[in-house]
């Protein structure tokens, strides 16, 4: 043992003397420093000029660094392992001791230097943050970025390339194979496969590591096992007594320990991959079939959140009006386990539909059916959505649950005219909970707060959002608006006049569409984490991702003292951010206020985009609104019209199911979000802005809290499909 | 062919590998380079084949400076370095064909290849990849490529390393026969090789030429400097001590029924030693010893 | 005579397990790219459009180039260095020697790149009945060749200084080929693979297009940078050939 330690010590010493390692450490520091600003080097327009702080600086540098240093360390490792072969010194070395020890000592030493590099690199980036940017350091983000992301990437690279080298005994083959594994990781969206730099774009300043920490650690575990497997396979095939691959394997196989260990890690990685606990296949909208014979009358969610463990405990009572159905189907979330299910007070057995996250519950043939479901667990999301499009998560710092996550199991039935919703959420008292509808009362029980709410709506799309929020109470035309944001971003909110803009949006919509749909329910505007990009509106709650109000101080130069736009370089970003809020606010009129019945391209999205565009046009003028919205919309619509597979339907058979689906989704999205507002603008052009808007006001008035179909809209607006056709 | 070296010196990072060498070689000649490790033999040979440039001095080939006449030299050159590699992916025949192309052999290429293959007894291996050959066989391929173009100047650096005794004798003769009408320069540590074939010997040490001339002249110089003595019992220590002091060099030690018989070479042989006729090896040792003594002065 | 030497040089490269392995890898990734990405078409263009084909070339080139750099590195490895003592004692000059080596790599490159190219042609023919490959040849010349010539020259140049520099070039080639940095960090003159240009250019040409088939007309500035890379590559090669290396 002492000898082996001495061997490693010697190796470390000699590597240091060779100076390449110093160069490598130096290069790493430079790469990490460049990586601090790597977010602005991507094509991700929405993440430009994000405010620098510990989370972004540490994560961006570590991610950028991991990408490049992974290759550098791999190359360094393979050159070290190949040294004796190149220098033809292997025979001499091998005559003194088992060559395996030399391999072991070299790999150990390189890992040792990877640790040193990580520490030095981390300190260098911290120093830059502190000394150059003068931003206080939050060590926890650094530990996460460097110990969980950066170092493991180096470790996996070292292990994998060592395994590949031992397997192929060739510098070229191992590097090229490693390169392929590397490139595959970069191309993937699946969080399990992105071992080089994770699939995260950014670490949230709002929610911290919590919502994604587990998945990242799981990815690290999986790849630790995979890289160990590759290394183990390499060891099993390492050349012995100058024999070939096969005979060497037969000799190595006699080492039962190694063989067993390798098989175990291979099985372990397979198991880890398949039994992954955090994600599931989300169901596509197109797959859902609605039972029209039954409708939802009321829903009563009683939820307790255990944010410490990321879990929830739910009891949801549904009341249905049944017109002759025998079963009700519920779309569920795979992470939530049903503890019991009662129909009209009696516990029954339900069936899970194979390969789908849907359960089927038998119901008696009576008019009123009550279903009580008791379930608990943690919400799962899609593999490709981790960190980018998570429809739901529960973490210590924040809770974010959109209806899309099925955190409230969604009955696949027709929605009634009005659904009575009442219930409560219990969450730790340090969190401010944002509930749908009206907050009735807040009770404090043993360090928890119980948030009781009630609501009456034509949909049952309820969400739950919580964080340590700051709340701004705004009153616009007798409508109460509650604006929830994290105190961390207060400075930006103040400087960029976000509250004023919200007011002005409300005023603009009230004036041009009509009164806000309710005097009872306040409008709640909520900042949420970037782990779900963009915004969302359901019921009287709208959310938007933090990047909208978490930008760099340099954005302040956009506005001058009189709140006029002065600096046009970054105005696009600002306009986009405000547009996001304006779009979601517009959904309160179109979506919540008026239930717009989808009939592609007709949907509430078109109306919301039309009005947010109008608002931005008013605020920023034609140049910005046309450059940032109108032109891209036209482009997108034109472009899709010219898509090969859209124009050549018969060729679609060449494509796989998933691709066709995503293409259809893209097309539909372009029609809903871009084509429809363009059609509305055409209508406006025909009738003149004044007449057109008056027409819309009439439509809104007549359909408030009712449905609105495309035909009704056209008829009432005195328009035809042909008239507003845009070519 | 005429090769002339004038005031050649070579320095590696301040250390002199060759120090002011002057030498003229005319064909035909069969020259042996001898000297201890690091004497500068290989450096000198590399310079002769145009692979190294001297730090100072000039080399002329047939009256033209070598650096302006490299092509002329290389067209007439066969060279086997001490440490060399072959294209191991190719078969013996392919490699020789490759080298023939490089050497610009156009006429009778096939015959030339056949000839050298048979001269180096590689017939059985001609279709084998060089990778599969043993060390000695590779050495033979190296020799084969060197003599492929029937060179006017053949420079071989320790050619007999790795060959079995029979092969060694064979190649010795091969070089010797070749030297009838050309220059063959051979470097070796094995005095026997030189003794049996070289008509000229050059002794090098520490970058200096200690001797140039015929082997017999070298032997002549050592006359009266080689002797034997038989020592009984404990006197052994004494003689070893004397060697340590550099008074003489022991070239052989034979245990006899009466004690130990030593053969020594010395600048001034003590009277107690019985003088004998020196061999070339003794002469070489004497030459080295003399060189050391001179340097010491 | 030279042809014969070249034949041997190529045989030395191609007739090995390593090369076979590289070709297998290329075949596998070509197949993967064609079926997974190319069939879908790039940005909604036809799978056999010039745009999609350029994407294909961009995706396959990092592997191709790195394989070539490794092959070039063999000109400077220990084995070759030891063989040089024999080879360079023949009348062949240093220039001829490097030209021979470069020519062999060049031919190998053509042979190797024909693998994915033919695979793509067969795929297009079989899948879409498409066989107008004329414009693809053009793209191959604009995207693959300058990149290769540049790397050939650069690797020869670096290898001559120290083989470790060639190894250092490998991650650079991998990253520049595989990472698309959006044209912000990599200016057009340093865009060795042309992938950053392609990305920006296709964005500007395809977004909002008003026709189904947008012709892929490369701006002359891009063509000049490609010619620039060829020129640089050749300059590196000439330097390598001419610079004396006797000690």
Coordinates of N, CA and C in Angstrom, one line a residue, chain A residues 255-358:
Chain A
X255 N -9.5 -12.4 -13.1 CA -9.7 -11.6 -11.9 C -11.2 -11.4 -11.6
X256 N -11.7 -12.3 -10.7 CA -13.1 -12.3 -10.5 C -13.7 -11.0 -10.0
X257 N -12.8 -10.4 -9.1 CA -13.3 -9.1 -8.5 C -13.6 -8.1 -9.5
X258 N -12.7 -7.9 -10.4 CA -12.8 -6.9 -11.5 C -14.0 -7.2 -12.4
X259 N -14.1 -8.5 -12.7 CA -15.2 -8.9 -13.6 C -16.6 -8.6 -12.9
X260 N -16.7 -9.0 -11.7 CA -17.9 -8.8 -11.0 C -18.2 -7.3 -10.8
X261 N -17.2 -6.6 -10.5 CA -17.4 -5.1 -10.3 C -17.8 -4.5 -11.6
X262 N -17.2 -4.9 -12.7 CA -17.6 -4.3 -14.0 C -19.0 -4.6 -14.3
X263 N -19.4 -5.9 -14.2 CA -20.7 -6.3 -14.5 C -21.7 -5.5 -13.6
X264 N -21.3 -5.4 -12.3 CA -22.2 -4.6 -11.4 C -22.4 -3.2 -11.8
X265 N -21.3 -2.5 -12.2 CA -21.5 -1.1 -12.6 C -22.2 -1.0 -13.9
X266 N -22.0 -2.0 -14.8 CA -22.8 -1.9 -16.1 C -24.3 -2.1 -15.8
X267 N -24.6 -3.1 -15.0 CA -26.0 -3.3 -14.6 C -26.5 -2.0 -13.8
X268 N -25.7 -1.5 -13.0 CA -26.0 -0.3 -12.2 C -26.4 0.8 -13.1
X269 N -25.5 1.1 -14.1 CA -25.9 2.2 -15.0 C -27.1 2.0 -15.8
X270 N -27.3 0.7 -16.2 CA -28.6 0.4 -17.0 C -29.8 0.7 -16.1
X271 N -29.7 0.2 -14.9 CA -30.8 0.3 -13.9 C -31.0 1.8 -13.6
X272 N -29.9 2.6 -13.4 CA -30.1 4.0 -13.1 C -30.7 4.7 -14.2
X273 N -30.4 4.3 -15.5 CA -31.0 4.9 -16.6 C -32.5 4.6 -16.7
X274 N -32.8 3.4 -16.6 CA -34.2 3.0 -16.8 C -35.1 3.3 -15.6
X275 N -34.6 3.3 -14.4 CA -35.4 3.5 -13.3 C -35.4 4.9 -12.8
X276 N -35.1 5.8 -13.7 CA -34.9 7.2 -13.3 C -36.2 7.7 -12.7
X277 N -36.1 8.4 -11.5 CA -37.3 8.7 -10.7 C -37.9 10.1 -10.9
X278 N -37.2 11.0 -11.7 CA -37.7 12.4 -11.7 C -38.5 12.8 -12.9
X279 N -38.5 12.0 -13.9 CA -39.2 12.5 -15.1 C -40.2 11.4 -15.6
X280 N -41.0 11.8 -16.6 CA -41.9 10.9 -17.2 C -42.2 11.4 -18.6
X281 N -42.9 10.6 -19.3 CA -43.3 11.0 -20.7 C -44.6 11.8 -20.5
X282 N -44.6 13.1 -20.9 CA -45.8 13.9 -20.7 C -46.7 13.6 -21.9
X283 N -48.0 13.6 -21.6 CA -48.9 13.3 -22.7 C -49.1 14.5 -23.6
X284 N -49.3 14.2 -24.8 CA -49.5 15.2 -25.8 C -51.0 15.6 -25.8
X285 N -51.3 16.9 -26.0 CA -52.6 17.3 -26.1 C -53.5 16.5 -27.1
X286 N -52.8 16.2 -28.2 CA -53.5 15.5 -29.2 C -54.0 14.2 -28.9
X287 N -53.5 13.6 -27.8 CA -53.9 12.2 -27.4 C -55.1 12.2 -26.5
X288 N -55.4 13.4 -26.0 CA -56.4 13.4 -25.0 C -57.8 13.4 -25.6
X289 N -58.7 12.5 -25.2 CA -60.0 12.5 -25.7 C -61.0 12.8 -24.6
X290 N -61.9 13.7 -24.8 CA -62.7 14.2 -23.8 C -64.1 13.5 -23.8
X291 N -64.5 13.2 -22.6 CA -65.8 12.5 -22.5 C -66.9 13.6 -22.4
X292 N -67.7 13.8 -23.4 CA -68.6 14.9 -23.4 C -69.9 14.7 -22.6
X293 N -70.0 13.4 -22.1 CA -71.3 13.1 -21.4 C -71.2 13.4 -19.9
X294 N -70.1 14.0 -19.5 CA -70.0 14.2 -18.1 C -69.3 15.6 -17.9
X295 N -69.7 16.3 -17.0 CA -69.1 17.6 -16.8 C -68.8 17.9 -15.3
X296 N -67.7 18.7 -15.2 CA -67.2 19.0 -13.8 C -68.1 20.2 -13.3
X297 N -68.4 20.0 -12.0 CA -69.3 21.0 -11.4 C -68.5 21.8 -10.3
X298 N -67.7 21.0 -9.6 CA -67.0 21.7 -8.5 C -65.7 20.9 -8.2
X299 N -64.8 21.6 -7.6 CA -63.5 20.9 -7.2 C -63.0 21.5 -5.9
X300 N -62.6 20.6 -5.0 CA -62.1 21.1 -3.7 C -60.7 20.5 -3.4
X301 N -59.7 21.3 -3.7 CA -58.4 20.7 -3.4 C -57.9 21.1 -2.0
X302 N -57.4 20.1 -1.3 CA -56.9 20.3 0.1 C -55.4 19.8 0.0
X303 N -54.5 20.7 -0.1 CA -53.1 20.3 -0.4 C -52.2 20.7 0.7
X304 N -51.3 19.8 1.1 CA -50.3 20.2 2.0 C -48.9 20.0 1.3
X305 N -48.2 21.1 1.3 CA -46.9 21.0 0.6 C -45.8 20.8 1.7
X306 N -44.9 19.8 1.3 CA -43.7 19.6 2.2 C -42.5 20.0 1.3
X307 N -42.3 21.3 1.4 CA -41.3 21.9 0.5 C -39.9 21.4 0.8
X308 N -39.7 21.1 2.1 CA -38.4 20.6 2.5 C -38.0 19.4 1.7
X309 N -39.0 18.5 1.5 CA -38.7 17.2 0.8 C -39.2 17.2 -0.7
X310 N -39.7 18.4 -1.1 CA -40.2 18.5 -2.5 C -41.5 17.6 -2.7
X311 N -42.2 17.4 -1.7 CA -43.4 16.5 -1.9 C -44.7 17.3 -1.5
X312 N -45.8 16.6 -1.9 CA -47.1 17.2 -1.5 C -48.0 16.1 -1.1
X313 N -49.0 16.4 -0.4 CA -50.0 15.5 0.1 C -51.3 16.1 -0.2
X314 N -52.1 15.4 -1.0 CA -53.3 16.0 -1.6 C -54.6 15.2 -1.3
X315 N -55.6 15.9 -1.1 CA -57.0 15.3 -1.1 C -57.8 16.2 -2.0
X316 N -58.2 15.7 -3.1 CA -59.0 16.5 -4.0 C -60.4 15.9 -4.2
X317 N -61.4 16.7 -4.0 CA -62.8 16.2 -4.2 C -63.3 16.8 -5.5
X318 N -63.8 16.0 -6.3 CA -64.4 16.5 -7.6 C -65.9 16.2 -7.5
X319 N -66.7 17.1 -8.0 CA -68.2 16.8 -8.1 C -68.5 16.9 -9.6
X320 N -69.2 15.9 -10.1 CA -69.5 15.8 -11.5 C -71.0 15.7 -11.8
X321 N -71.4 16.1 -12.9 CA -72.8 15.9 -13.4 C -72.7 14.9 -14.5
X322 N -73.3 13.7 -14.2 CA -73.1 12.6 -15.2 C -74.4 12.5 -16.0
X323 N -74.1 12.5 -17.3 CA -75.3 12.3 -18.3 C -75.1 10.9 -19.0
X324 N -74.8 9.9 -18.3 CA -74.8 8.6 -18.8 C -73.5 7.9 -19.1
X325 N -72.5 8.4 -18.4 CA -71.2 7.7 -18.5 C -71.0 6.7 -17.5
X326 N -70.1 5.7 -17.7 CA -69.8 4.7 -16.7 C -68.5 4.9 -16.1
X327 N -67.7 5.7 -16.8 CA -66.3 5.8 -16.3 C -65.9 7.3 -16.4
X328 N -64.9 7.7 -15.6 CA -64.3 9.0 -15.8 C -62.8 8.7 -15.9
X329 N -62.2 9.4 -16.8 CA -60.7 9.2 -16.9 C -60.0 10.4 -16.3
X330 N -58.9 10.2 -15.6 CA -58.1 11.3 -15.1 C -56.7 11.3 -15.7
X331 N -56.3 12.4 -16.1 CA -54.9 12.5 -16.5 C -54.1 12.8 -15.2
X332 N -53.1 12.0 -15.0 CA -52.4 12.1 -13.7 C -50.9 12.4 -13.9
X333 N -50.3 12.7 -12.8 CA -48.8 12.9 -12.9 C -48.2 11.6 -12.2
X334 N -47.2 11.1 -13.0 CA -46.7 9.8 -12.6 C -45.9 9.8 -11.2
X335 N -45.5 11.0 -10.8 CA -44.8 11.1 -9.6 C -45.7 11.1 -8.4
X336 N -47.0 11.2 -8.6 CA -47.9 11.3 -7.5 C -48.6 10.0 -7.3
X337 N -48.5 9.4 -6.2 CA -49.1 8.0 -6.0 C -50.4 8.1 -5.3
X338 N -51.4 7.4 -5.8 CA -52.7 7.4 -5.2 C -52.8 6.5 -4.0
X339 N -53.2 7.2 -2.9 CA -53.3 6.4 -1.7 C -54.7 5.7 -1.6
X340 N -55.7 6.5 -1.9 CA -57.0 5.9 -2.0 C -57.9 6.7 -2.9
X341 N -59.0 6.1 -3.4 CA -59.9 6.8 -4.3 C -61.3 6.4 -3.9
X342 N -62.1 7.4 -3.7 CA -63.5 7.1 -3.3 C -64.5 7.6 -4.3
X343 N -65.5 6.9 -4.7 CA -66.6 7.4 -5.5 C -67.9 7.4 -4.7
X344 N -68.4 8.6 -4.6 CA -69.6 8.8 -3.7 C -69.4 8.2 -2.3
X345 N -68.2 8.4 -1.8 CA -68.0 7.9 -0.4 C -67.5 6.5 -0.3
X346 N -67.5 5.8 -1.4 CA -67.0 4.4 -1.3 C -65.7 4.2 -2.0
X347 N -64.8 3.5 -1.2 CA -63.5 3.2 -1.8 C -63.6 2.3 -3.0
X348 N -63.0 2.6 -4.1 CA -63.1 1.7 -5.2 C -61.7 1.4 -5.8
X349 N -61.7 0.5 -6.7 CA -60.4 0.1 -7.3 C -60.4 0.8 -8.7
X350 N -59.4 1.5 -9.0 CA -59.3 2.1 -10.3 C -58.3 1.4 -11.2
X351 N -58.4 1.7 -12.5 CA -57.5 1.0 -13.5 C -56.5 2.0 -14.1
X352 N -55.3 1.6 -14.2 CA -54.4 2.5 -14.9 C -54.3 2.1 -16.4
X353 N -54.4 3.0 -17.3 CA -54.3 2.7 -18.7 C -52.9 2.5 -19.1
X354 N -52.6 1.4 -19.7 CA -51.3 1.0 -20.0 C -50.5 2.0 -20.9
X355 N -49.3 2.3 -20.5 CA -48.4 3.2 -21.2 C -48.9 4.7 -21.2
X356 N -49.9 4.9 -20.4 CA -50.3 6.3 -20.4 C -50.4 6.7 -18.9
X357 N -50.3 8.0 -18.7 CA -50.5 8.5 -17.3 C -52.0 8.8 -17.1
X358 N -52.8 7.8 -17.3 CA -54.2 8.1 -17.2 C -54.8 6.9 -16.4

